[in-house]
Amino acid sequence: MDQLKAAFAGKRVQYAGMNGTTDRPVGKVWRVTRYGVWVTFDDGSRQQLHPEGLRVIN
C-alpha cells in the first residue's frame, strides 16, 4: 500500500481504463486505500478506481 501512496497520493491522474485509452477524464487523487484509488474528477464526481487503470499526468 505504501507503493500506491507514493505513486498516486495527491497527484493528477487520467483514467485510462483496461484498454489504456487516454481520451478519458482527468482528476486528482483524493484518497488511496487498500481497495483502490479514489479520484475526484474535474466535473466534481468522485470514483474509486483500480490503480492499473490510472496514468499519472503533469
JSON list of C-alpha atoms in Angstrom, two decimals:
[
{"chain": "A", "resi": 1, "resn": "MET", "atom": "CA", "xyz": [0.00, 0.00, 0.00]},
{"chain": "A", "resi": 2, "resn": "ASP", "atom": "CA", "xyz": [2.92, 2.35, 0.63]},
{"chain": "A", "resi": 3, "resn": "GLN", "atom": "CA", "xyz": [3.90, 1.96, -3.03]},
{"chain": "A", "resi": 4, "resn": "LEU", "atom": "CA", "xyz": [0.41, 3.01, -4.11]},
{"chain": "A", "resi": 5, "resn": "LYS", "atom": "CA", "xyz": [0.53, 6.04, -1.85]},
{"chain": "A", "resi": 6, "resn": "ALA", "atom": "CA", "xyz": [3.93, 7.05, -3.19]},
{"chain": "A", "resi": 7, "resn": "ALA", "atom": "CA", "xyz": [2.79, 6.62, -6.78]},
{"chain": "A", "resi": 8, "resn": "PHE", "atom": "CA", "xyz": [-0.61, 8.34, -6.58]},
{"chain": "A", "resi": 9, "resn": "ALA", "atom": "CA", "xyz": [-1.23, 10.38, -3.41]},
{"chain": "A", "resi": 10, "resn": "GLY", "atom": "CA", "xyz": [-2.18, 13.97, -4.26]},
{"chain": "A", "resi": 11, "resn": "LYS", "atom": "CA", "xyz": [-1.31, 13.66, -7.95]},
{"chain": "A", "resi": 12, "resn": "ARG", "atom": "CA", "xyz": [-3.28, 14.48, -11.10]},
{"chain": "A", "resi": 13, "resn": "VAL", "atom": "CA", "xyz": [-4.27, 11.34, -12.98]},
{"chain": "A", "resi": 14, "resn": "GLN", "atom": "CA", "xyz": [-6.08, 10.37, -16.14]},
{"chain": "A", "resi": 15, "resn": "TYR", "atom": "CA", "xyz": [-8.40, 7.40, -16.23]},
{"chain": "A", "resi": 16, "resn": "ALA", "atom": "CA", "xyz": [-7.17, 5.11, -18.99]},
{"chain": "A", "resi": 17, "resn": "GLY", "atom": "CA", "xyz": [-9.22, 2.01, -18.18]},
{"chain": "A", "resi": 18, "resn": "MET", "atom": "CA", "xyz": [-8.18, -1.51, -19.00]},
{"chain": "A", "resi": 19, "resn": "ASN", "atom": "CA", "xyz": [-7.60, -0.68, -22.69]},
{"chain": "A", "resi": 20, "resn": "GLY", "atom": "CA", "xyz": [-5.17, 2.16, -22.00]},
{"chain": "A", "resi": 21, "resn": "THR", "atom": "CA", "xyz": [-7.31, 4.74, -23.81]},
{"chain": "A", "resi": 22, "resn": "THR", "atom": "CA", "xyz": [-6.05, 8.22, -22.95]},
{"chain": "A", "resi": 23, "resn": "ASP", "atom": "CA", "xyz": [-9.09, 10.26, -24.02]},
{"chain": "A", "resi": 24, "resn": "ARG", "atom": "CA", "xyz": [-10.80, 9.63, -20.69]},
{"chain": "A", "resi": 25, "resn": "PRO", "atom": "CA", "xyz": [-11.46, 12.01, -17.75]},
{"chain": "A", "resi": 26, "resn": "VAL", "atom": "CA", "xyz": [-8.76, 13.73, -15.71]},
{"chain": "A", "resi": 27, "resn": "GLY", "atom": "CA", "xyz": [-8.86, 14.32, -11.96]},
{"chain": "A", "resi": 28, "resn": "LYS", "atom": "CA", "xyz": [-6.91, 14.50, -8.71]},
{"chain": "A", "resi": 29, "resn": "VAL", "atom": "CA", "xyz": [-6.30, 11.60, -6.34]},
{"chain": "A", "resi": 30, "resn": "TRP", "atom": "CA", "xyz": [-8.33, 12.18, -3.19]},
{"chain": "A", "resi": 31, "resn": "ARG", "atom": "CA", "xyz": [-7.50, 9.04, -1.22]},
{"chain": "A", "resi": 32, "resn": "VAL", "atom": "CA", "xyz": [-5.50, 5.83, -1.57]},
{"chain": "A", "resi": 33, "resn": "THR", "atom": "CA", "xyz": [-6.82, 2.72, 0.20]},
{"chain": "A", "resi": 34, "resn": "ARG", "atom": "CA", "xyz": [-6.04, -0.97, 0.05]},
{"chain": "A", "resi": 35, "resn": "TYR", "atom": "CA", "xyz": [-9.18, -1.40, -2.08]},
{"chain": "A", "resi": 36, "resn": "GLY", "atom": "CA", "xyz": [-8.32, 1.17, -4.74]},
{"chain": "A", "resi": 37, "resn": "VAL", "atom": "CA", "xyz": [-7.63, 4.81, -5.54]},
{"chain": "A", "resi": 38, "resn": "TRP", "atom": "CA", "xyz": [-10.32, 7.46, -5.03]},
{"chain": "A", "resi": 39, "resn": "VAL", "atom": "CA", "xyz": [-10.24, 10.16, -7.71]},
{"chain": "A", "resi": 40, "resn": "THR", "atom": "CA", "xyz": [-12.13, 13.46, -7.79]},
{"chain": "A", "resi": 41, "resn": "PHE", "atom": "CA", "xyz": [-12.64, 14.26, -11.46]},
{"chain": "A", "resi": 42, "resn": "ASP", "atom": "CA", "xyz": [-12.72, 17.78, -12.88]},
{"chain": "A", "resi": 43, "resn": "ASP", "atom": "CA", "xyz": [-16.54, 17.64, -13.15]},
{"chain": "A", "resi": 44, "resn": "GLY", "atom": "CA", "xyz": [-16.76, 17.12, -9.36]},
{"chain": "A", "resi": 45, "resn": "SER", "atom": "CA", "xyz": [-17.65, 13.43, -9.41]},
{"chain": "A", "resi": 46, "resn": "ARG", "atom": "CA", "xyz": [-15.69, 11.04, -7.20]},
{"chain": "A", "resi": 47, "resn": "GLN", "atom": "CA", "xyz": [-14.98, 7.39, -8.02]},
{"chain": "A", "resi": 48, "resn": "GLN", "atom": "CA", "xyz": [-12.94, 4.54, -6.63]},
{"chain": "A", "resi": 49, "resn": "LEU", "atom": "CA", "xyz": [-10.78, 3.04, -9.38]},
{"chain": "A", "resi": 50, "resn": "HIS", "atom": "CA", "xyz": [-8.23, 0.28, -9.79]},
{"chain": "A", "resi": 51, "resn": "PRO", "atom": "CA", "xyz": [-4.69, 1.69, -9.89]},
{"chain": "A", "resi": 52, "resn": "GLU", "atom": "CA", "xyz": [-3.85, -0.18, -13.11]},
{"chain": "A", "resi": 53, "resn": "GLY", "atom": "CA", "xyz": [-6.45, 1.92, -14.93]},
{"chain": "A", "resi": 54, "resn": "LEU", "atom": "CA", "xyz": [-4.83, 5.24, -13.96]},
{"chain": "A", "resi": 55, "resn": "ARG", "atom": "CA", "xyz": [-1.98, 7.21, -15.51]},
{"chain": "A", "resi": 56, "resn": "VAL", "atom": "CA", "xyz": [-0.17, 9.99, -13.59]},
{"chain": "A", "resi": 57, "resn": "ILE", "atom": "CA", "xyz": [-0.02, 13.22, -15.60]},
{"chain": "A", "resi": 58, "resn": "ASN", "atom": "CA", "xyz": [1.65, 16.59, -15.03]}
]
